[in-house]
Tab-separated table of C-alpha atoms (C1' of nucleotides) in Angstrom:
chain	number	residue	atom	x	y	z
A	1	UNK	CA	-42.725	6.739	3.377
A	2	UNK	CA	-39.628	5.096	2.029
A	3	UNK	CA	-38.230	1.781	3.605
A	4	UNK	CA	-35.097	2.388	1.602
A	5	UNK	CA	-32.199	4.018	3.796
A	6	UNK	CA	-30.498	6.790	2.504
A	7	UNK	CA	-27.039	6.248	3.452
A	8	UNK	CA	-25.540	9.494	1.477
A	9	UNK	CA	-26.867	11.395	4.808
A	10	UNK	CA	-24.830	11.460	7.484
A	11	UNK	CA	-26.262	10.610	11.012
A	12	UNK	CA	-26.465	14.111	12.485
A	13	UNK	CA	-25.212	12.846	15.767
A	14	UNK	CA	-22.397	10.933	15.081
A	15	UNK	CA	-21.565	13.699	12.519
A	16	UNK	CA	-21.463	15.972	15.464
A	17	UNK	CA	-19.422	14.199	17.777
A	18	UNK	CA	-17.228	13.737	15.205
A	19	UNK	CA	-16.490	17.092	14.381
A	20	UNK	CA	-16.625	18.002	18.405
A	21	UNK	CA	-13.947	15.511	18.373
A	22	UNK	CA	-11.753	16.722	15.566
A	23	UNK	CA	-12.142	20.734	17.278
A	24	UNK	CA	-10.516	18.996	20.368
A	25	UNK	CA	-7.981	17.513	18.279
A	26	UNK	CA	-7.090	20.354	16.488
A	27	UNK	CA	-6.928	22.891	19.380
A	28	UNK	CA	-4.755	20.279	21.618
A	29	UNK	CA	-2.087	21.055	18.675
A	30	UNK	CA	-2.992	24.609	18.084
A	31	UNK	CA	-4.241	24.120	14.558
A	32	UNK	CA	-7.562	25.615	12.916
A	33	UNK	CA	-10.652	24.511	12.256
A	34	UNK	CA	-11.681	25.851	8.961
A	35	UNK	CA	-14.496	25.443	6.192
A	36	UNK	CA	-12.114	23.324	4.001
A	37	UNK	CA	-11.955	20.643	7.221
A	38	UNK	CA	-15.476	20.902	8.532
A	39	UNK	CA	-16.839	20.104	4.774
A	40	UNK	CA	-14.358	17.349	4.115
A	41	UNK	CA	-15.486	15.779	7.216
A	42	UNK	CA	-19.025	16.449	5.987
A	43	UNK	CA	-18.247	14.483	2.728
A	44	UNK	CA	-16.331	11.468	4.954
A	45	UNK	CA	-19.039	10.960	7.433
A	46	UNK	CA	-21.847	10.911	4.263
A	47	UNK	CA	-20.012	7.539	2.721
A	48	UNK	CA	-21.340	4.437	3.499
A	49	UNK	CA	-18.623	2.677	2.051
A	50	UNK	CA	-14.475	2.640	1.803
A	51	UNK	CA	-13.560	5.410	-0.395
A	52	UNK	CA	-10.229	6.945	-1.308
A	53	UNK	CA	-8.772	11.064	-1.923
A	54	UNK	CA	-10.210	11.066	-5.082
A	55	UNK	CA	-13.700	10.177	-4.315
A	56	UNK	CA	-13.311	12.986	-1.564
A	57	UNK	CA	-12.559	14.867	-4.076
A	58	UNK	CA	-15.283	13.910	-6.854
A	59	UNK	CA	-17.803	14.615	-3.486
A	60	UNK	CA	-17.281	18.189	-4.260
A	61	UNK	CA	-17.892	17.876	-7.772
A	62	UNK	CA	-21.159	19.809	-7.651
A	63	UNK	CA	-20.179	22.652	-5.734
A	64	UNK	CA	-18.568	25.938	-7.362
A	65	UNK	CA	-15.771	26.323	-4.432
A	66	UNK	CA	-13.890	23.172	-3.206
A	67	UNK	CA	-11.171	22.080	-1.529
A	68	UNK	CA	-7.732	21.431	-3.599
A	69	UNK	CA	-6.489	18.302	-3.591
A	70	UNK	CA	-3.502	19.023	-1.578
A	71	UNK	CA	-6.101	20.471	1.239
A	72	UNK	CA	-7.935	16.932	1.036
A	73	UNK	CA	-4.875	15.125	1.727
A	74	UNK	CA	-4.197	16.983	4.468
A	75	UNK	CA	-7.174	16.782	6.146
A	76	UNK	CA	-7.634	12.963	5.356
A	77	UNK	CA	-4.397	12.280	7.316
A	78	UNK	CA	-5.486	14.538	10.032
A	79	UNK	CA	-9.097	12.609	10.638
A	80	UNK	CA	-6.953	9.260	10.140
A	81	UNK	CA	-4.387	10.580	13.171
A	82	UNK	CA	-7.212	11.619	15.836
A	83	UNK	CA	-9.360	8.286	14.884
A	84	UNK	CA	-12.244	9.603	12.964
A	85	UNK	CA	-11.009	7.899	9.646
A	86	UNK	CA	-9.564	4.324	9.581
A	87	UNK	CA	-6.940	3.949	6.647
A	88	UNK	CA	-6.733	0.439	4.654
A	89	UNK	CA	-3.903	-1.198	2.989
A	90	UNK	CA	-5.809	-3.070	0.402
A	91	UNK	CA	-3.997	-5.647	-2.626
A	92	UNK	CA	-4.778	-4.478	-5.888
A	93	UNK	CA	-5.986	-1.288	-4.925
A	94	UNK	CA	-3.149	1.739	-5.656
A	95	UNK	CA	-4.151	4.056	-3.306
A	96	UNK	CA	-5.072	4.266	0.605
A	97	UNK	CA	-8.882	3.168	1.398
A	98	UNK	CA	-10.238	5.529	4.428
A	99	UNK	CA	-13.295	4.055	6.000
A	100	UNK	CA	-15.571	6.772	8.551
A	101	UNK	CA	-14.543	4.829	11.848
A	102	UNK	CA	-16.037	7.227	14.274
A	103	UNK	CA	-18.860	6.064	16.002
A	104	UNK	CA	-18.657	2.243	14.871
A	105	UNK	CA	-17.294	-1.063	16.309
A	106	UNK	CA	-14.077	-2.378	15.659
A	107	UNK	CA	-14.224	-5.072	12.451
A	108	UNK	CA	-11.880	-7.033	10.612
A	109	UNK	CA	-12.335	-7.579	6.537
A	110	UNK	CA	-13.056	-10.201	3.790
A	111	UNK	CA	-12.165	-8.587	0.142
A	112	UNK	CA	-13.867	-10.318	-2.735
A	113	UNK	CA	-10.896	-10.863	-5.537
A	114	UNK	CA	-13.451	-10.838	-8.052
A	115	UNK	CA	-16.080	-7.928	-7.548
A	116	UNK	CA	-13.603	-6.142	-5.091
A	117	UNK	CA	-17.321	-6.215	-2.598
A	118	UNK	CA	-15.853	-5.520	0.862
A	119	UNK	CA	-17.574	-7.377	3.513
A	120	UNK	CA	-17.430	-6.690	7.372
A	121	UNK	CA	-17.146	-9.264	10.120
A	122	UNK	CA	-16.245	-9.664	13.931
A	123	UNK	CA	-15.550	-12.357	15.746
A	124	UNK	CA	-14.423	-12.290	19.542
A	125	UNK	CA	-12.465	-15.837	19.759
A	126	UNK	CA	-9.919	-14.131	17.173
A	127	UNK	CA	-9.749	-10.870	19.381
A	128	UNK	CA	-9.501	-12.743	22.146
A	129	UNK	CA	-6.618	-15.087	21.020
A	130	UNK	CA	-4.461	-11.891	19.613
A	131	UNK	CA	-4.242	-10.510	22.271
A	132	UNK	CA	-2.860	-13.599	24.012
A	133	UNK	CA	-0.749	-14.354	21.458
A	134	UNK	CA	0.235	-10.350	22.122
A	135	UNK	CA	1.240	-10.993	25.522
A	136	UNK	CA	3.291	-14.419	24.926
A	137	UNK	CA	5.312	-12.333	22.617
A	138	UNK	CA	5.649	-9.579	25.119
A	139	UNK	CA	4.444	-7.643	21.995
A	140	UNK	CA	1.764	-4.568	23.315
A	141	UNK	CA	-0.936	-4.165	20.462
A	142	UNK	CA	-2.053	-0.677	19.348
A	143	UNK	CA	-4.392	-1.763	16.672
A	144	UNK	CA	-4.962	-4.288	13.833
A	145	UNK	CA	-5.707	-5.202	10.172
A	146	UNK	CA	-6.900	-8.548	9.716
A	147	UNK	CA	-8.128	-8.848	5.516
A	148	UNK	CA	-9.313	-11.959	4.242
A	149	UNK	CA	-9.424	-12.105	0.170
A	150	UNK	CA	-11.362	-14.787	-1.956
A	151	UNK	CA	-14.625	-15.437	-3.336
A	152	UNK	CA	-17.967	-13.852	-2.154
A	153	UNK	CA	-21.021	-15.903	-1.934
A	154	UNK	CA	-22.542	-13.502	-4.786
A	155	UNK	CA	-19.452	-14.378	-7.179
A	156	UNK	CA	-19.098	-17.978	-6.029
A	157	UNK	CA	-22.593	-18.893	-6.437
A	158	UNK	CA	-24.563	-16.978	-8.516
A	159	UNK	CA	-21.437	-16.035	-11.400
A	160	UNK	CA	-19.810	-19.217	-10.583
A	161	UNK	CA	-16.172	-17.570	-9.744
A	162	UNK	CA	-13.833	-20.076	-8.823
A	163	UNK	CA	-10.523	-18.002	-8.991
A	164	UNK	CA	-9.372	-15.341	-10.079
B	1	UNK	CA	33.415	-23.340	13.794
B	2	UNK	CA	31.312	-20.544	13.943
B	3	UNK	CA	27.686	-21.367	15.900
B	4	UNK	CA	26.197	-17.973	14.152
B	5	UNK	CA	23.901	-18.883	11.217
B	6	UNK	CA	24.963	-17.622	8.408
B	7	UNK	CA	21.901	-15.972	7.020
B	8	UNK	CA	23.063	-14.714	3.643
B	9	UNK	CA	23.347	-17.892	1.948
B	10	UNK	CA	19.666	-19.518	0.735
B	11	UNK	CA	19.076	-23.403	1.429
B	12	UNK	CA	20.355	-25.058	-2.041
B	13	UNK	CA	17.453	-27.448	-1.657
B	14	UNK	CA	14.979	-25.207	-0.929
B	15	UNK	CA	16.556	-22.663	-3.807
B	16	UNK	CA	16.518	-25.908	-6.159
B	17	UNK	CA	13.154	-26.649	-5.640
B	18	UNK	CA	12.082	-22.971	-6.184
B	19	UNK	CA	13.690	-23.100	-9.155
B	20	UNK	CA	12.367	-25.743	-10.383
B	21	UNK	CA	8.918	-24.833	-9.609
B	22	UNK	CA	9.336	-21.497	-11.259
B	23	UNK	CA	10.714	-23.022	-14.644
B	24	UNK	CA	6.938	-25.137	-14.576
B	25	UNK	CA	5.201	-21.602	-14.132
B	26	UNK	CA	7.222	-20.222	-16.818
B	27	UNK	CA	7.161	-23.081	-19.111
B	28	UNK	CA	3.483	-23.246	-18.831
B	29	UNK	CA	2.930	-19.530	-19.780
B	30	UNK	CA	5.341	-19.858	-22.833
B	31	UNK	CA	7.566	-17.910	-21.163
B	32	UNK	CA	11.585	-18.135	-20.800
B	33	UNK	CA	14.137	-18.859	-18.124
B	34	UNK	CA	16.670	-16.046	-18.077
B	35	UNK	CA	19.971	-15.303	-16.614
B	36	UNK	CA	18.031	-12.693	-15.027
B	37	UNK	CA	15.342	-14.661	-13.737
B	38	UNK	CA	17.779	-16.960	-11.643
B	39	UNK	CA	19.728	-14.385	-10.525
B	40	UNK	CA	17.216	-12.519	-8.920
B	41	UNK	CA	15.884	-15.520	-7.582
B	42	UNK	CA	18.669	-16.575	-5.867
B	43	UNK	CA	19.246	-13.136	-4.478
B	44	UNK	CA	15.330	-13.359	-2.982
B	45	UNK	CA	15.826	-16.773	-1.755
B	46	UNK	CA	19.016	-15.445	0.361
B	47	UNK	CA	17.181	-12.720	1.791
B	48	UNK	CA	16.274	-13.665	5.426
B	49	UNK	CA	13.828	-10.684	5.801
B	50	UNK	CA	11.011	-8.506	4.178
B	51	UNK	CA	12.436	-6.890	1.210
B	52	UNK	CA	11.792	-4.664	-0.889
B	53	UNK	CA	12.717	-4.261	-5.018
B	54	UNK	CA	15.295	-1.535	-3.978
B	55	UNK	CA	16.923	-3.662	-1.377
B	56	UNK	CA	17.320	-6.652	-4.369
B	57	UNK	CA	18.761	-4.070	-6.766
B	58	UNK	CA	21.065	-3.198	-3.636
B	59	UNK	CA	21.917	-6.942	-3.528
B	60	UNK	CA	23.689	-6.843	-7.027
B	61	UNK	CA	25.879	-3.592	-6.199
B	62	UNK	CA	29.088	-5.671	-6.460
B	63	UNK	CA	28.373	-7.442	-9.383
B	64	UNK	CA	29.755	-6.215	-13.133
B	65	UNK	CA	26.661	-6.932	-14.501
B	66	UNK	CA	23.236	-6.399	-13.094
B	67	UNK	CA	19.387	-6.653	-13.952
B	68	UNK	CA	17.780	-3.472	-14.734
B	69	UNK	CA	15.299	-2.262	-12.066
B	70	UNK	CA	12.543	-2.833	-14.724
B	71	UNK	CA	13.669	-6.318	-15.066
B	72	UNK	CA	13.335	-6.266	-11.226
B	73	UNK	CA	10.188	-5.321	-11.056
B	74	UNK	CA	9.061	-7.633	-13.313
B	75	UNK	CA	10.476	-10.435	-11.791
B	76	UNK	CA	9.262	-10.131	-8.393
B	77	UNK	CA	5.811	-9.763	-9.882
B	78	UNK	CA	6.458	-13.186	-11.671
B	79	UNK	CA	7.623	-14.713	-7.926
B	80	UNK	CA	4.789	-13.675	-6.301
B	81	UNK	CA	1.994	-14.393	-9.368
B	82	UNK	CA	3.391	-18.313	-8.563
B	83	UNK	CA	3.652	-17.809	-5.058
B	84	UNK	CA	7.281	-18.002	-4.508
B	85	UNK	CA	6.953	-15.020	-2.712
B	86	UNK	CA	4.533	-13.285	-0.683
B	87	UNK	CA	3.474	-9.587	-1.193
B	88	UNK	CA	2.661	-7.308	1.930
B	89	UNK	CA	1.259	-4.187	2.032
B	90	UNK	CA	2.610	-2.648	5.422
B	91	UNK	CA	1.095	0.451	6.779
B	92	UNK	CA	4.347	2.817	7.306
B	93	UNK	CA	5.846	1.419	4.418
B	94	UNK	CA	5.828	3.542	0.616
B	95	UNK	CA	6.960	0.288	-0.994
B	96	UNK	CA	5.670	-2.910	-1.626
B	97	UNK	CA	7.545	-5.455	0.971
B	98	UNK	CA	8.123	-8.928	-0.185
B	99	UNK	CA	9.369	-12.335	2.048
B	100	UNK	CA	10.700	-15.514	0.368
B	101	UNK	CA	7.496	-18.042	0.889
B	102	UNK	CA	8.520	-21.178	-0.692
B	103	UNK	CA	8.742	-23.884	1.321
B	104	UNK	CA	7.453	-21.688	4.252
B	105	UNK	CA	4.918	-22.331	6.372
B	106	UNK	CA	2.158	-19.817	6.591
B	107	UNK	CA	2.200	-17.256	9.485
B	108	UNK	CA	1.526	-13.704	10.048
B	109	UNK	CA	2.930	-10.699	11.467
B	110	UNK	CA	3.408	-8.009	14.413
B	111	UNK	CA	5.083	-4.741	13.425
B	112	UNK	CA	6.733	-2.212	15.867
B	113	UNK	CA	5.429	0.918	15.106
B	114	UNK	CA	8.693	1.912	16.783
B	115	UNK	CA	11.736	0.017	15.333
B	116	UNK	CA	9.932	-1.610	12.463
B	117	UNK	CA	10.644	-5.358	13.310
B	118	UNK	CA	8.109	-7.622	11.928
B	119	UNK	CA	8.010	-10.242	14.085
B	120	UNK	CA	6.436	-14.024	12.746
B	121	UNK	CA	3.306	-15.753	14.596
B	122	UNK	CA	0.971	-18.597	13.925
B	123	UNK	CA	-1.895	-19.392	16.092
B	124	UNK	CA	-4.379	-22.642	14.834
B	125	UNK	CA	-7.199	-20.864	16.756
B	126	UNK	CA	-7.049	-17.636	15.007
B	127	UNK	CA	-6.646	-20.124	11.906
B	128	UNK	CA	-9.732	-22.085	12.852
B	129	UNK	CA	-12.274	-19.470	13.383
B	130	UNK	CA	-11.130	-17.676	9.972
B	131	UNK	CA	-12.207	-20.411	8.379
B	132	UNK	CA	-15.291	-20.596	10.004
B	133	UNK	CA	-16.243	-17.390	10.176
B	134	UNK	CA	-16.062	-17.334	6.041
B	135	UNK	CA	-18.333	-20.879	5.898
B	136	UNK	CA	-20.863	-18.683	8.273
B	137	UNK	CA	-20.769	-16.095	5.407
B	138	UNK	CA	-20.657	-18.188	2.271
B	139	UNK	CA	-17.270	-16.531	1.541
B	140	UNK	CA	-14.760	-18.789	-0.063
B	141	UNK	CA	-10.977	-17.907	0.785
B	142	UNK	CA	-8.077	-17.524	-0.811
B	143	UNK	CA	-5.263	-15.895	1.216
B	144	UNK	CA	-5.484	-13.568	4.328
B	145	UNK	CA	-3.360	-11.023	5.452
B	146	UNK	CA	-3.219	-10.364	9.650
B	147	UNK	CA	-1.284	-7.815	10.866
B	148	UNK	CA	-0.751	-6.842	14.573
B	149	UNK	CA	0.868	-2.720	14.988
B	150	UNK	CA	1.989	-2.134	18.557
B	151	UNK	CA	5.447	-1.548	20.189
B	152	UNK	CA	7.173	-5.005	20.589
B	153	UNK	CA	8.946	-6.109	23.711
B	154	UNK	CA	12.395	-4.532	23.352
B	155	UNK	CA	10.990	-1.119	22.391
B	156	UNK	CA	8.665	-1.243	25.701
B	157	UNK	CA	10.719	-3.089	28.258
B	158	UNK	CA	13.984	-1.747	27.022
B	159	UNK	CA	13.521	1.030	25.277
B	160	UNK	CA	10.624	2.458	27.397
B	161	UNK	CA	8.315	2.859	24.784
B	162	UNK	CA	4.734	3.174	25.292
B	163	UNK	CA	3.293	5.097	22.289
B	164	UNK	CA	4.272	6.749	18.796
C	1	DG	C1'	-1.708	41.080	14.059
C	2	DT	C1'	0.328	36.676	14.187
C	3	DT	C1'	0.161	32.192	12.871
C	4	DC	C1'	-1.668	28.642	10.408
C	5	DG	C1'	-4.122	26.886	6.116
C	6	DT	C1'	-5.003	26.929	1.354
C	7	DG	C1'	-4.250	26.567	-3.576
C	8	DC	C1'	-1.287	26.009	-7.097
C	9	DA	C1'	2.200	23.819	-9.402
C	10	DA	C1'	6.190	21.335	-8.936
C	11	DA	C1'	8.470	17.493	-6.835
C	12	DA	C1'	8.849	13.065	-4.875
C	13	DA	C1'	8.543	8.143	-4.648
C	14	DC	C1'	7.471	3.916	-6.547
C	15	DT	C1'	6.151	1.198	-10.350
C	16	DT	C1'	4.883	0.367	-15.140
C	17	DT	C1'	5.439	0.763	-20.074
C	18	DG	C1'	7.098	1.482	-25.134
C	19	DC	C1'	10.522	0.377	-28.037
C	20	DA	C1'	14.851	-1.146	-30.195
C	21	DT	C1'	18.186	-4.672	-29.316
C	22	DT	C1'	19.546	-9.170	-27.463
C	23	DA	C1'	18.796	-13.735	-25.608
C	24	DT	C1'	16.178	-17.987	-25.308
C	25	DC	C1'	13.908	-21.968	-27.080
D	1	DG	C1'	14.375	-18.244	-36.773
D	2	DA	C1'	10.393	-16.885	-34.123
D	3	DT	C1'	9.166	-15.061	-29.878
D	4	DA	C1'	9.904	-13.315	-25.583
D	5	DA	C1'	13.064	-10.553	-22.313
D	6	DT	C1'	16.033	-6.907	-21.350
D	7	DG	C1'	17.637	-2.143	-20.696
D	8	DC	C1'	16.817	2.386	-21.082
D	9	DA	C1'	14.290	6.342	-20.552
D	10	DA	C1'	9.955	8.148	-20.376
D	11	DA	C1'	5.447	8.103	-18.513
D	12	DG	C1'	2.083	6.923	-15.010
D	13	DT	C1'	0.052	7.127	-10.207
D	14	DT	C1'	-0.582	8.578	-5.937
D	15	DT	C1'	0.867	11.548	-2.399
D	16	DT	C1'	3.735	15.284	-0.500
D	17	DT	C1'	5.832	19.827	-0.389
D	18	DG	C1'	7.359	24.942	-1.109
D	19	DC	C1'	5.644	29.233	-1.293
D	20	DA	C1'	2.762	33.480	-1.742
D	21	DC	C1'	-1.665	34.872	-0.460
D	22	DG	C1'	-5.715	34.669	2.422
D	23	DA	C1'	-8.312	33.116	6.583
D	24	DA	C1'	-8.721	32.037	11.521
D	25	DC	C1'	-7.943	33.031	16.251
DNA sequence: GTTCGTGCAAAAACTTTGCATTATC
DNA sequence: GATAATGCAAAGTTTTTGCACGAAC
């Protein structure tokens, strides 16, 4: 059998919960749930990595009836509003980078400058010390983006990147 | 005499030092100081907020002659390639914001997802375990970008706001 | 059957670019 | 005098929107 995961599969269960999630969400407001949403949340929960509307859109390539592009907007902001998508900010890139957020831990980012290679990382004395810098401020935290950018250890060490 | 700081008017020895610094970064590039080019930087280094390339172009409304909003655009770019400024890419925001950096001391940022004020923080902790968190993963930094969203303490205490 | 969603194309918003003219070094 | 910068308008990108038709509840 393979060892290799195959990460263009979505977990079933999380995929699930998601989507029980997002009928919730949508009801709550008295919107619908139709095929157009339940496949683009289909094609979010299948990427392992951060992807944008156009890769949403390129997801669909294959398949003889897709979603417009205007639908796949839509939707994307709707799964970014009830928490299922996480939207990023990111230098250098144009456009807004979702990342499937449903199901996983909180994480903060470090953005190679030179391959672009996203890497994930957590670290509880920096959660910890927002929020106490939070509450000297009187300031009441919703959420956060924390992005560090500069050399990966791939770049820096095996291509030699010193800057960019 | 008035005890209100007069926030309109940019430090000359902070502006001179800018300048200076920006005619080494242009000079190096075999590229020339314009009328244009200090104009716009003395308009930046007189802003005592986040900005954005509309709000500079706004700055010269009174004036008979004024740089073109390409020439604007360009600029800023300039300011930030050599650090003069500092680029943020704010969630909520359409535009690219900008904040006069030079001769700044590095901090980052809470934003009221109600009123929009970004408010300034540093924290050596937070600094601290960035930096070790990227020698755990072989990741050489550059820059990082931290960014708190909440409601800050006027909105909530005042205002009574506890969501958005 | 009513209301909401979709698809399409057009618009919007911000930023970049090509080119002829003007300014800088 | 050579080269780069400006101004203008046009184009480029990404995202949003108006509207007629079709789908969901």
């Amino acid at each position: 059998m393979p060892s290799r995961k195959i990460l263009q599969l979505p977990d079933e269960k999380t995929l699930a919960s998601a989507r029980k999630h997002f009928e919730v969400f949508l009801k709550k407001q008295e919107l619908k749930m139709t095929s157009q949403r339940v496949e683009i949340l289909q094609r979010v929960a299948g990427m392992d990595r951060h992807f944008n509307a156009d890769e949403i859109l390129e997801a669909f390539r294959r398949k003889k009836s897709k979603p417009s592009k205007a639908t796949i907007y839509r939707t994307l902001n709707l799964l970014a509003e009830c928490d299922i998508l996480e939207e990023h900010n990111i230098k250098q890139e144009s456009s807004v980078v979702y990342e499937f957020a449903w199901g996983r831990d909180h994480h903060d980012h470090m953005i190679c400058l030179s391959c672009g290679t996203i890497l994930e990382f957590v670290d509880e004395a920096i959660e910890t010390r927002q929020d106490e810098v939070c509450e000297e401020k009187g300031f009441h935290p919703t959420f956060h983006s924390q992005k560090i950018y500069g050399i990966c250890s791939v770049c820096w060490d095996e291509k030699g990147v010193r800057s960019v």
